[in-house]
Tab-separated table of C-alpha atoms in Angstrom:
chain	number	residue	atom	x	y	z
V	27	MET	CA	163.947	-66.003	43.245
V	28	ASP	CA	164.905	-62.598	44.715
V	29	ILE	CA	166.562	-59.711	42.897
V	30	GLN	CA	170.060	-60.523	44.195
V	31	ALA	CA	169.831	-64.105	42.910
V	32	MET	CA	168.718	-62.918	39.509
V	33	GLU	CA	171.656	-60.476	39.303
V	34	GLU	CA	174.035	-63.311	40.146
V	35	SER	CA	172.358	-65.432	37.442
V	36	LEU	CA	172.919	-62.627	34.911
V	37	LEU	CA	176.551	-62.399	35.950
V	38	ARG	CA	177.014	-66.140	35.319
V	39	ILE	CA	175.335	-65.782	31.908
V	40	SER	CA	177.739	-62.921	31.052
V	41	GLU	CA	180.705	-65.076	32.052
V	42	SER	CA	179.370	-67.955	29.911
V	43	TRP	CA	178.884	-65.471	27.082
V	44	ALA	CA	182.540	-64.346	27.215
V	45	LEU	CA	183.747	-67.927	27.687
V	46	THR	CA	181.833	-69.111	24.608
V	47	TYR	CA	183.475	-66.416	22.483
V	48	LYS	CA	186.896	-67.338	23.939
V	49	GLU	CA	186.342	-71.021	23.129
V	50	PHE	CA	185.440	-70.060	19.575
V	51	GLU	CA	188.673	-68.045	19.178
V	52	ASP	CA	190.748	-70.884	20.680
V	53	SER	CA	189.128	-73.570	18.534
V	54	ASP	CA	191.166	-75.464	15.948
V	55	GLU	CA	188.681	-74.446	13.270
V	56	PHE	CA	189.250	-70.730	13.993
V	57	LYS	CA	193.042	-71.073	14.038
V	58	THR	CA	193.106	-73.181	10.859
V	59	PHE	CA	190.922	-70.683	8.995
V	60	LEU	CA	193.154	-67.788	10.114
V	61	MET	CA	196.292	-69.675	9.067
V	62	ARG	CA	194.850	-70.386	5.599
V	63	LEU	CA	194.028	-66.743	4.847
V	64	PRO	CA	196.293	-65.498	2.011
V	65	GLN	CA	198.919	-63.019	3.141
V	66	ASN	CA	200.429	-62.110	-0.251
V	67	PHE	CA	197.680	-59.540	-0.973
V	68	PHE	CA	195.320	-57.373	1.060
V	69	LEU	CA	192.064	-59.007	2.220
V	70	ASN	CA	189.065	-56.738	2.517
V	71	SER	CA	186.026	-57.861	4.506
V	72	SER	CA	184.195	-59.058	1.366
V	73	THR	CA	187.108	-61.322	0.406
V	74	ILE	CA	187.329	-62.797	3.910
V	75	GLN	CA	183.558	-63.367	3.874
V	76	HIS	CA	183.862	-65.188	0.544
V	77	LEU	CA	186.686	-67.402	1.854
V	78	TRP	CA	184.581	-68.013	4.977
V	79	SER	CA	181.691	-69.244	2.836
V	80	LEU	CA	184.022	-71.726	1.109
V	81	ASP	CA	185.276	-73.252	4.379
V	82	GLY	CA	182.583	-75.730	5.429
V	83	VAL	CA	184.346	-76.830	8.666
V	84	PHE	CA	184.776	-73.285	9.945
V	85	GLN	CA	181.230	-72.380	8.924
V	86	ARG	CA	179.797	-75.262	10.967
V	87	ARG	CA	181.886	-74.154	13.973
V	88	TYR	CA	180.511	-70.629	13.618
V	89	GLU	CA	176.950	-71.971	13.428
V	90	GLN	CA	177.584	-73.779	16.753
V	91	LEU	CA	178.711	-70.446	18.220
V	92	GLU	CA	175.557	-68.743	16.964
V	93	SER	CA	173.371	-71.511	18.403
V	94	SER	CA	175.095	-71.280	21.829
V	95	MET	CA	174.800	-67.477	21.836
V	96	LYS	CA	171.086	-67.591	20.964
V	97	SER	CA	170.517	-69.984	23.873
V	98	LEU	CA	172.430	-67.728	26.278
V	99	PHE	CA	170.608	-64.661	24.936
V	100	ARG	CA	167.175	-66.285	25.557
V	101	ARG	CA	168.235	-67.195	29.120
V	102	ALA	CA	169.407	-63.624	29.702
V	103	GLN	CA	166.126	-62.240	28.322
V	104	ARG	CA	164.058	-64.357	30.719
V	105	VAL	CA	166.132	-63.263	33.726
V	106	VAL	CA	166.022	-59.593	32.675
V	107	TYR	CA	162.243	-59.759	32.222
V	108	LYS	CA	161.772	-61.230	35.708
V	109	LEU	CA	164.245	-58.756	37.208
V	110	PHE	CA	162.365	-55.746	35.832
V	111	SER	CA	159.024	-57.263	36.943
V	112	LEU	CA	160.262	-57.576	40.547
V	113	SER	CA	161.859	-54.118	40.635
V	114	LYS	CA	158.814	-52.170	39.413
V	115	ARG	CA	158.140	-50.728	42.841
V	116	CYS	CA	161.783	-50.169	43.763
V	117	GLN	CA	163.003	-46.587	43.994
V	118	LYS	CA	166.156	-47.458	42.070
V	119	GLN	CA	165.925	-49.467	38.858
V	120	PRO	CA	168.566	-52.182	38.237
V	121	HIS	CA	171.493	-51.340	35.922
V	122	ILE	CA	172.118	-54.310	33.611
V	123	ASN	CA	175.308	-54.809	31.609
V	124	LEU	CA	175.478	-57.704	29.155
V	125	PRO	CA	178.381	-58.369	26.747
V	126	ARG	CA	177.851	-57.025	23.239
V	127	GLU	CA	176.713	-59.387	20.570
V	128	ARG	CA	179.397	-60.120	17.973
V	129	PRO	CA	177.862	-60.417	14.485
V	130	GLN	CA	179.766	-61.746	11.479
V	131	SER	CA	180.951	-58.206	10.567
V	132	TYR	CA	182.772	-58.094	13.944
V	133	TRP	CA	184.653	-61.313	13.145
V	134	LEU	CA	185.526	-60.131	9.641
V	135	ASN	CA	187.138	-57.005	11.101
V	136	TYR	CA	188.734	-59.106	13.864
V	137	PHE	CA	190.457	-61.269	11.264
V	138	GLN	CA	191.788	-58.098	9.569
V	139	SER	CA	193.060	-56.875	12.947
V	140	LEU	CA	194.836	-60.195	13.582
V	141	LEU	CA	196.435	-60.041	10.119
V	142	TYR	CA	197.446	-56.371	10.002
V	143	CYS	CA	197.421	-54.981	13.584
V	144	SER	CA	199.326	-57.529	15.671
V	145	GLU	CA	202.899	-56.195	15.642
V	146	ASN	CA	204.987	-55.822	18.827
V	147	ASN	CA	202.775	-58.217	20.859
V	148	GLN	CA	199.870	-55.805	20.605
V	149	LEU	CA	196.485	-56.215	19.022
V	150	GLY	CA	194.995	-53.085	17.540
V	151	SER	CA	191.779	-52.462	15.635
V	152	PHE	CA	191.923	-52.282	11.844
V	153	SER	CA	190.037	-49.583	9.919
V	154	GLU	CA	189.335	-50.735	6.368
V	155	GLU	CA	188.171	-47.285	5.333
V	156	LEU	CA	191.414	-45.623	6.468
V	157	HIS	CA	193.551	-48.696	5.719
V	158	THR	CA	195.314	-48.263	9.056
V	159	CYS	CA	195.363	-49.599	12.626
V	160	ILE	CA	194.212	-47.975	15.856
V	161	CYS	CA	196.769	-49.139	18.411
V	162	ALA	CA	196.475	-49.207	22.209
V	163	TYR	CA	199.574	-47.087	22.846
V	164	ASP	CA	200.585	-44.026	20.914
V	165	HIS	CA	204.303	-44.566	21.493
V	166	SER	CA	204.340	-48.029	19.932
V	167	THR	CA	202.920	-49.174	16.623
V	168	CYS	CA	200.979	-52.390	16.174
V	169	GLN	CA	200.559	-52.177	12.414
V	170	VAL	CA	202.068	-54.823	10.141
V	171	PRO	CA	203.070	-53.631	6.591
V	172	THR	CA	199.827	-54.036	4.649
V	173	PRO	CA	199.977	-55.972	1.329
V	174	CYS	CA	198.812	-54.351	-1.887
V	175	SER	CA	195.152	-54.601	-2.920
V	176	VAL	CA	194.302	-56.907	-5.814
V	177	GLY	CA	191.111	-56.909	-7.834
V	178	GLU	CA	189.634	-55.822	-11.136
V	179	GLY	CA	190.103	-52.600	-13.063
V	180	ALA	CA	192.629	-50.200	-11.537
V	181	ALA	CA	193.523	-52.582	-8.699
V	182	CYS	CA	196.655	-54.724	-8.920
V	183	ALA	CA	196.464	-58.126	-10.559
V	184	VAL	CA	199.321	-59.497	-8.428
V	185	CYS	CA	201.473	-58.029	-5.654
V	186	ALA	CA	205.242	-57.998	-6.157
V	187	SER	CA	206.807	-61.322	-5.174
V	188	ASP	CA	209.766	-59.672	-3.417
V	189	ASN	CA	207.654	-57.102	-1.537
V	190	HIS	CA	203.930	-57.716	-1.026
V	191	THR	CA	203.303	-54.086	-0.140
V	192	ARG	CA	204.037	-53.117	-3.776
V	193	CYS	CA	202.009	-53.870	-6.884
V	194	GLY	CA	203.654	-56.445	-9.149
V	195	SER	CA	201.475	-56.321	-12.262
V	196	CYS	CA	198.191	-54.818	-13.425
V	197	ASN	CA	195.004	-56.041	-15.078
V	198	ILE	CA	194.463	-55.955	-18.845
V	199	GLY	CA	194.084	-52.382	-20.029
V	200	TYR	CA	196.194	-50.937	-17.195
V	201	MET	CA	199.906	-50.366	-16.797
V	202	LEU	CA	202.127	-50.085	-13.743
V	203	SER	CA	203.467	-46.582	-13.230
V	204	GLN	CA	205.241	-45.446	-10.053
V	205	GLY	CA	203.720	-48.304	-8.071
V	206	ALA	CA	200.112	-47.715	-9.148
V	207	CYS	CA	197.969	-49.116	-11.973
V	208	ARG	CA	196.895	-46.478	-14.461
V	209	PRO	CA	194.781	-46.823	-17.631
V	210	MET	CA	196.862	-47.757	-20.660
V	211	VAL	CA	196.954	-44.503	-22.575
V	212	ALA	CA	200.122	-43.894	-24.528
V	213	ASP	CA	202.111	-40.844	-23.543
V	214	SER	CA	202.646	-38.322	-26.303
V	215	THR	CA	204.866	-39.709	-29.050
V	216	GLU	CA	205.836	-36.246	-30.293
V	217	ASN	CA	209.235	-36.574	-28.570
V	218	TYR	CA	209.988	-39.569	-30.785
V	219	LEU	CA	208.288	-38.703	-34.063
V	220	GLY	CA	206.328	-35.577	-34.928
V	221	PHE	CA	203.092	-35.984	-36.855
V	222	GLU	CA	201.399	-32.621	-36.626
V	223	THR	CA	201.861	-29.342	-38.468
V	224	ASP	CA	200.848	-25.923	-37.191
V	225	LEU	CA	198.941	-25.290	-40.435
V	226	GLN	CA	195.202	-25.870	-40.517
V	227	ASP	CA	193.591	-27.749	-43.410
V	228	LEU	CA	192.264	-24.612	-45.143
V	229	GLU	CA	195.634	-22.833	-44.783
V	230	LEU	CA	197.410	-25.860	-46.229
V	231	ARG	CA	195.031	-26.052	-49.185
V	232	TYR	CA	195.466	-22.320	-49.886
V	233	LEU	CA	199.285	-22.523	-49.778
V	234	LEU	CA	199.295	-25.587	-52.060
V	235	GLN	CA	197.030	-23.866	-54.587
V	236	ARG	CA	199.460	-20.964	-54.724
V	237	ALA	CA	202.497	-23.322	-54.821
V	238	ASP	CA	203.809	-21.327	-51.875
V	239	ARG	CA	207.555	-21.749	-51.454
V	240	ARG	CA	207.137	-22.059	-47.654
V	241	LEU	CA	205.838	-25.585	-48.330
V	242	GLU	CA	208.675	-26.479	-50.696
V	243	VAL	CA	211.003	-29.302	-49.634
V	244	HIS	CA	214.411	-29.128	-51.297
V	245	ALA	CA	215.417	-32.506	-52.735
V	246	ILE	CA	218.420	-33.680	-54.742
V	247	PHE	CA	217.692	-34.395	-58.447
V	248	ILE	CA	219.425	-37.460	-59.929
V	249	SER	CA	219.067	-38.850	-63.492
V	250	ASN	CA	221.284	-40.614	-66.016
V	251	ASP	CA	218.722	-40.113	-68.806
V	252	MET	CA	218.332	-36.327	-68.851
V	253	ARG	CA	219.215	-33.017	-67.269
V	254	LEU	CA	216.932	-30.271	-65.994
V	255	ASN	CA	216.328	-27.343	-68.363
V	256	SER	CA	217.761	-29.273	-71.340
V	257	TRP	CA	215.858	-30.512	-74.402
V	258	PHE	CA	215.623	-34.251	-74.911
V	259	ASP	CA	214.000	-36.726	-77.261
V	260	PRO	CA	210.803	-37.896	-75.486
V	261	SER	CA	210.369	-41.049	-77.582
V	262	TRP	CA	211.947	-43.189	-74.876
V	263	ARG	CA	211.139	-43.505	-71.215
V	264	LYS	CA	213.133	-41.186	-68.953
V	265	ARG	CA	213.900	-42.092	-65.373
V	266	MET	CA	214.771	-39.601	-62.634
V	267	LEU	CA	214.532	-39.413	-58.870
V	268	LEU	CA	214.345	-36.832	-56.143
V	269	THR	CA	215.916	-37.820	-52.846
V	270	LEU	CA	216.535	-36.143	-49.498
V	271	LYS	CA	219.432	-38.329	-48.235
V	272	SER	CA	218.103	-37.894	-44.714
V	273	ASN	CA	220.391	-40.443	-43.070
V	274	LYS	CA	223.352	-38.409	-44.311
V	275	TYR	CA	222.105	-34.823	-44.009
V	276	LYS	CA	218.886	-34.767	-41.933
V	277	SER	CA	218.983	-37.724	-39.536
V	278	ASN	CA	216.730	-35.927	-37.045
V	279	LEU	CA	213.898	-35.323	-39.546
V	280	VAL	CA	211.264	-37.306	-41.427
V	281	HIS	CA	209.338	-35.780	-44.299
V	282	MET	CA	205.710	-35.547	-45.349
V	283	LEU	CA	204.704	-35.273	-49.017
V	284	LEU	CA	201.792	-32.960	-49.866
V	285	GLY	CA	202.239	-32.580	-53.624
V	286	ILE	CA	204.603	-32.388	-56.576
V	287	SER	CA	204.737	-30.049	-59.558
V	288	LEU	CA	206.770	-30.336	-62.781
V	289	GLN	CA	207.177	-27.503	-65.310
V	290	ILE	CA	207.370	-29.249	-68.699
V	291	CYS	CA	207.897	-27.498	-72.028
V	292	LEU	CA	207.360	-28.797	-75.588
V	293	THR	CA	208.453	-27.535	-78.982
V	294	LYS	CA	205.760	-25.692	-80.947
V	295	ASN	CA	202.954	-27.643	-82.592
V	296	SER	CA	203.938	-30.822	-80.751
V	297	THR	CA	201.117	-33.279	-80.142
V	298	LEU	CA	203.037	-34.987	-77.343
V	299	GLU	CA	201.775	-35.090	-73.819
V	300	PRO	CA	203.791	-36.293	-70.795
V	301	ALA	CA	202.640	-39.438	-68.982
V	302	LEU	CA	204.108	-39.494	-65.465
V	303	THR	CA	204.393	-42.471	-63.115
V	304	LEU	CA	205.592	-41.969	-59.545
V	305	PHE	CA	206.913	-44.392	-56.931
V	306	ILE	CA	207.579	-43.434	-53.292
V	307	ASN	CA	210.233	-44.686	-50.882
V	308	PRO	CA	208.819	-43.625	-47.482
V	309	PHE	CA	212.082	-43.827	-45.523
V	310	GLY	CA	214.719	-44.895	-48.047
V	311	GLY	CA	215.786	-48.234	-49.495
V	312	SER	CA	215.851	-49.676	-52.984
V	313	HIS	CA	213.346	-49.129	-55.772
V	314	SER	CA	211.749	-52.510	-54.979
V	315	GLU	CA	210.814	-51.057	-51.575
V	316	SER	CA	208.779	-48.232	-53.078
V	317	TRP	CA	205.032	-48.058	-53.741
V	318	LEU	CA	203.219	-46.837	-56.843
V	319	ILE	CA	201.121	-43.678	-56.442
V	320	PRO	CA	197.605	-44.749	-57.548
V	321	VAL	CA	196.803	-41.657	-59.590
V	322	ASN	CA	193.063	-41.255	-60.259
V	323	GLU	CA	192.247	-44.568	-58.497
V	324	ASN	CA	190.130	-45.193	-55.386
V	325	GLY	CA	189.421	-41.477	-55.056
V	326	PHE	CA	193.092	-40.529	-55.291
V	327	PRO	CA	193.725	-37.181	-57.086
V	328	ASP	CA	194.687	-36.936	-60.762
V	329	TRP	CA	197.329	-34.806	-62.460
V	330	LYS	CA	196.266	-31.263	-63.347
V	331	SER	CA	197.951	-29.300	-66.121
V	332	THR	CA	198.026	-25.504	-66.278
V	333	LYS	CA	199.350	-23.640	-69.357
V	334	LEU	CA	201.953	-21.026	-68.549
V	335	ASP	CA	202.258	-17.638	-70.164
V	336	LEU	CA	205.653	-18.306	-71.788
V	337	PRO	CA	206.918	-18.141	-75.391
V	338	LEU	CA	207.155	-21.960	-75.477
V	339	GLU	CA	204.420	-24.516	-74.966
V	340	CYS	CA	204.957	-24.875	-71.202
V	341	PHE	CA	202.646	-26.429	-68.635
V	342	ASN	CA	202.701	-26.969	-64.899
V	343	TRP	CA	201.801	-30.607	-64.210
V	344	THR	CA	200.707	-30.783	-60.573
V	345	LEU	CA	199.625	-33.692	-58.365
V	346	THR	CA	198.210	-32.496	-55.024
V	347	PHE	CA	197.947	-34.917	-52.103
V	348	GLY	CA	196.798	-32.428	-49.476
V	349	ASN	CA	196.047	-33.469	-45.891
V	350	LYS	CA	193.828	-36.354	-46.944
V	351	TRP	CA	196.450	-38.298	-48.926
V	352	LYS	CA	199.695	-36.985	-47.417
V	353	THR	CA	202.345	-39.616	-46.822
V	354	PHE	CA	205.958	-40.089	-45.724
V	355	PHE	CA	208.623	-39.788	-48.384
V	356	GLU	CA	212.383	-40.005	-48.639
V	357	THR	CA	212.805	-40.652	-52.372
V	358	ILE	CA	210.438	-40.075	-55.321
V	359	HIS	CA	211.087	-42.167	-58.434
V	360	ILE	CA	209.684	-40.434	-61.534
V	361	TYR	CA	209.165	-42.241	-64.844
V	362	LEU	CA	208.337	-40.002	-67.787
V	363	ARG	CA	206.789	-41.476	-70.895
V	364	SER	CA	205.243	-39.564	-73.774
V	365	ARG	CA	201.957	-40.154	-75.501
V	366	ILE	CA	200.598	-38.662	-78.690
V	367	LYS	CA	197.221	-37.009	-78.538
V	368	THR	CA	195.174	-37.388	-81.725
V	369	SER	CA	191.494	-37.188	-82.673
V	370	GLY	CA	189.448	-40.370	-82.798
V	371	ALA	CA	187.248	-41.579	-85.646
V	372	GLY	CA	184.227	-39.655	-84.339
V	373	GLY	CA	186.147	-36.418	-84.108
V	374	ASN	CA	184.919	-35.654	-80.569
V	375	GLU	CA	187.169	-38.067	-78.718
V	376	SER	CA	190.919	-38.193	-78.088
V	377	ILE	CA	193.145	-41.241	-78.421
V	378	TYR	CA	196.618	-41.576	-76.995
V	379	LEU	CA	199.351	-43.485	-78.801
V	380	GLU	CA	202.831	-44.430	-77.733
V	381	PRO	CA	205.415	-42.639	-79.947
V	382	LEU	CA	206.789	-45.977	-81.175
V	383	GLU	CA	203.321	-46.970	-82.372
V	384	MET	CA	203.377	-44.235	-85.023
V	385	ALA	CA	203.398	-45.628	-88.539
V	386	ASP	CA	205.991	-43.143	-89.772
V	387	PRO	CA	209.167	-43.434	-87.667
V	388	THR	CA	210.799	-40.570	-89.572
V	389	ARG	CA	208.139	-38.144	-88.405
V	390	ASN	CA	209.566	-35.518	-86.036
V	391	LEU	CA	207.587	-35.624	-82.762
V	392	GLY	CA	209.328	-32.606	-81.306
V	393	TYR	CA	211.359	-32.246	-78.151
V	394	MET	CA	210.609	-31.836	-74.474
V	395	LYS	CA	212.360	-30.364	-71.462
V	396	ILE	CA	211.683	-30.146	-67.735
V	397	ASN	CA	212.490	-26.699	-66.409
V	398	SER	CA	211.938	-27.449	-62.722
V	399	ILE	CA	210.469	-29.903	-60.243
V	400	GLN	CA	208.966	-28.730	-56.966
V	401	VAL	CA	208.164	-31.004	-54.044
V	402	PHE	CA	205.667	-29.687	-51.486
V	403	GLY	CA	205.490	-30.922	-47.936
V	404	TYR	CA	207.047	-30.352	-44.556
V	405	SER	CA	209.638	-31.925	-42.269
V	406	MET	CA	208.953	-33.286	-38.790
V	407	HIS	CA	211.027	-33.997	-35.713
V	408	PHE	CA	212.473	-37.515	-35.508
V	409	ASP	CA	214.627	-38.929	-32.699
V	410	PRO	CA	216.043	-42.330	-33.717
V	411	GLU	CA	218.027	-42.711	-30.473
V	412	ALA	CA	214.900	-42.214	-28.331
V	413	ILE	CA	213.018	-44.857	-30.353
V	414	ARG	CA	215.994	-47.255	-30.005
V	415	ASP	CA	215.795	-46.616	-26.271
V	416	LEU	CA	212.101	-47.619	-26.300
V	417	ILE	CA	212.967	-50.809	-28.181
V	418	LEU	CA	215.766	-51.574	-25.712
V	419	GLN	CA	213.222	-51.513	-22.866
V	420	LEU	CA	211.372	-54.470	-24.412
V	421	ASP	CA	214.240	-56.658	-23.141
V	422	TYR	CA	215.771	-54.490	-20.415
V	423	PRO	CA	213.041	-52.386	-18.733
V	424	TYR	CA	214.396	-49.506	-16.651
V	425	THR	CA	211.733	-49.592	-13.953
V	426	GLN	CA	208.762	-51.682	-12.951
V	427	GLY	CA	206.115	-51.215	-15.643
V	428	SER	CA	208.373	-49.365	-18.102
V	429	GLN	CA	208.198	-52.299	-20.546
V	430	ASP	CA	204.413	-51.926	-20.918
V	431	SER	CA	204.812	-48.171	-21.306
V	432	ALA	CA	207.428	-48.674	-24.049
V	433	LEU	CA	205.226	-51.217	-25.855
V	434	LEU	CA	202.252	-48.850	-25.693
V	435	GLN	CA	204.239	-45.981	-27.191
V	436	LEU	CA	205.728	-48.171	-29.929
V	437	LEU	CA	202.213	-49.420	-30.724
V	438	GLU	CA	201.014	-45.821	-31.004
V	439	ILE	CA	203.938	-44.901	-33.296
V	440	ARG	CA	203.337	-48.022	-35.448
V	441	ASP	CA	199.626	-47.272	-35.902
V	442	ARG	CA	200.134	-43.587	-36.659
V	443	VAL	CA	202.862	-44.330	-39.214
V	444	ASN	CA	200.842	-47.064	-40.955
V	445	ARG	CA	197.756	-44.821	-41.004
V	446	LEU	CA	199.561	-42.691	-43.597
V	447	SER	CA	199.716	-45.632	-45.974
V	448	PRO	CA	198.342	-45.145	-49.530
V	449	PRO	CA	194.792	-46.290	-50.388
V	450	GLY	CA	194.437	-50.000	-51.045
V	451	GLN	CA	192.953	-53.243	-49.797
V	452	GLN	CA	195.527	-53.449	-46.978
V	453	PRO	CA	197.744	-50.742	-45.472
V	454	LEU	CA	201.440	-50.997	-46.211
V	455	ASP	CA	203.787	-51.801	-43.339
V	456	LEU	CA	205.492	-48.392	-43.351
V	457	PHE	CA	206.554	-48.895	-39.729
V	458	ALA	CA	208.843	-51.768	-40.758
V	459	CYS	CA	210.445	-49.430	-43.346
V	460	LEU	CA	211.063	-46.855	-40.629
V	461	LEU	CA	212.778	-49.485	-38.455
V	462	ARG	CA	214.843	-50.898	-41.333
V	463	HIS	CA	216.029	-47.707	-43.037
V	464	ARG	CA	215.984	-44.937	-40.444
V	465	LEU	CA	216.906	-47.009	-37.367
V	466	LYS	CA	219.063	-49.454	-39.376
V	467	LEU	CA	217.637	-52.532	-37.610
V	468	THR	CA	218.098	-56.014	-39.038
V	469	ALA	CA	215.198	-57.963	-40.549
V	470	ASN	CA	215.236	-60.354	-37.561
V	471	GLU	CA	215.013	-57.436	-35.107
V	472	VAL	CA	212.035	-56.010	-37.009
V	473	VAL	CA	210.256	-59.401	-36.929
V	474	ARG	CA	210.857	-59.691	-33.171
V	475	ILE	CA	209.487	-56.171	-32.519
V	476	HIS	CA	206.389	-56.915	-34.613
V	477	ALA	CA	205.769	-60.134	-32.661
V	478	SER	CA	206.098	-58.289	-29.320
V	479	LEU	CA	203.661	-55.576	-30.427
V	480	GLN	CA	201.094	-58.097	-31.703
V	481	SER	CA	201.278	-60.103	-28.475
V	482	PHE	CA	200.918	-56.953	-26.355
V	483	ASN	CA	198.070	-55.584	-28.490
V	484	ALA	CA	196.136	-58.869	-28.095
V	485	ARG	CA	196.137	-58.353	-24.309
V	486	LEU	CA	194.556	-54.902	-24.527
V	487	PRO	CA	190.769	-54.570	-24.063
V	488	ASN	CA	188.805	-53.942	-27.286
V	489	SER	CA	192.002	-54.271	-29.312
V	490	LEU	CA	191.756	-54.347	-33.096
V	491	ASP	CA	194.834	-55.477	-34.943
V	492	TYR	CA	195.133	-55.317	-38.736
V	493	GLU	CA	197.005	-57.062	-41.524
V	494	THR	CA	199.603	-55.103	-43.478
V	495	THR	CA	201.316	-55.629	-46.817
V	496	LYS	CA	205.072	-56.046	-46.568
V	497	LEU	CA	206.986	-53.314	-48.372
V	498	CYS	CA	210.535	-53.293	-47.005
V	499	SER	CA	212.631	-56.456	-46.820
């Protein structure tokens, strides 16, 4: 066989090579596989390869192609070897052009090109790295609108049903914001409800120790049993309350309690001592919706009395919450009882008796008066309309993904409010009190919001929900 014959043989092999690839593209198996490729989300090469591996019919057709190409390649190798052997002594060496081999990676990219670069009767080449097409003519585009990418983490979970180029929903732990999935981190809730004070812990402690008037919150005193700065018979329980009437006077504020101080005076030589019990309404409501301050329990502070340098027997009775035990308050219910301090049998101990337990009812126990009551704390920004707007988005979201954003912010507000619950086995549901008394929502609306938040919280990664004790009806 001469050189010319071998070149003609190589030409025929090249034609067979191209024809074999063409037959593969025109095969029913190829067309069926292409038709079955999902078009409602973007397919990267790894996804197409995975779908390829699941299609047994198409895989067998590709194996036939590989077998045919290996046979043609061996034939071409033999001819090329003989051709170079015969042309060793020729002045000019033969120039051999064989079609390029098309590995699986070529076909993966070819499928992407068919899906995303076949507009206007053109076929371009798709670049997965750039997510764009390289078209044959600059003046005309071949690119089809590319669907959104789905996957794990920050990728979309599902593309939008009405427009596959946009993300429809995100994976657990991510929220849709301006068309992209971002980690679920609640935006600042300070616009809705302030929690922070500019004062540092040491500054706060110092101001409380000095009973600094800058920390004083002015409340309205109400009592049918007694009046401030007036003597009264302490034998019977006295009830009084301090309230802020925020819904009427301060609807844009909520209030934090840091301590309370009462200046109580007794007549001379009295053995009486006040016994104070306090209940707190965090955001308003009836007395049944208040909680008892657990004085000297579970590490909670105790009352401290300080004798004042006055002509009468006067003491400051102070209960300091500080930063550790601070809590919301709207109304403070104060119950004042008296107890009689007397020496025990051993002489070194003190016993306390109720005044009515005294054997001699005619004995004069003296009188008592409360000169003043100071409430220490601070007020924080509160925007009920903005929170109502968040709640409205649970049913009528403004934009795509705004419902998840609203749920996340409400969840953050709920947890931060309930974190300021008093010590106990379970935190109180202070958030429900906020919804009932400051936003004036019905009980059914509060139940629905709680159910929505619990359902949403269960979908979050590493979520930890907690049981609360019901306080407000």
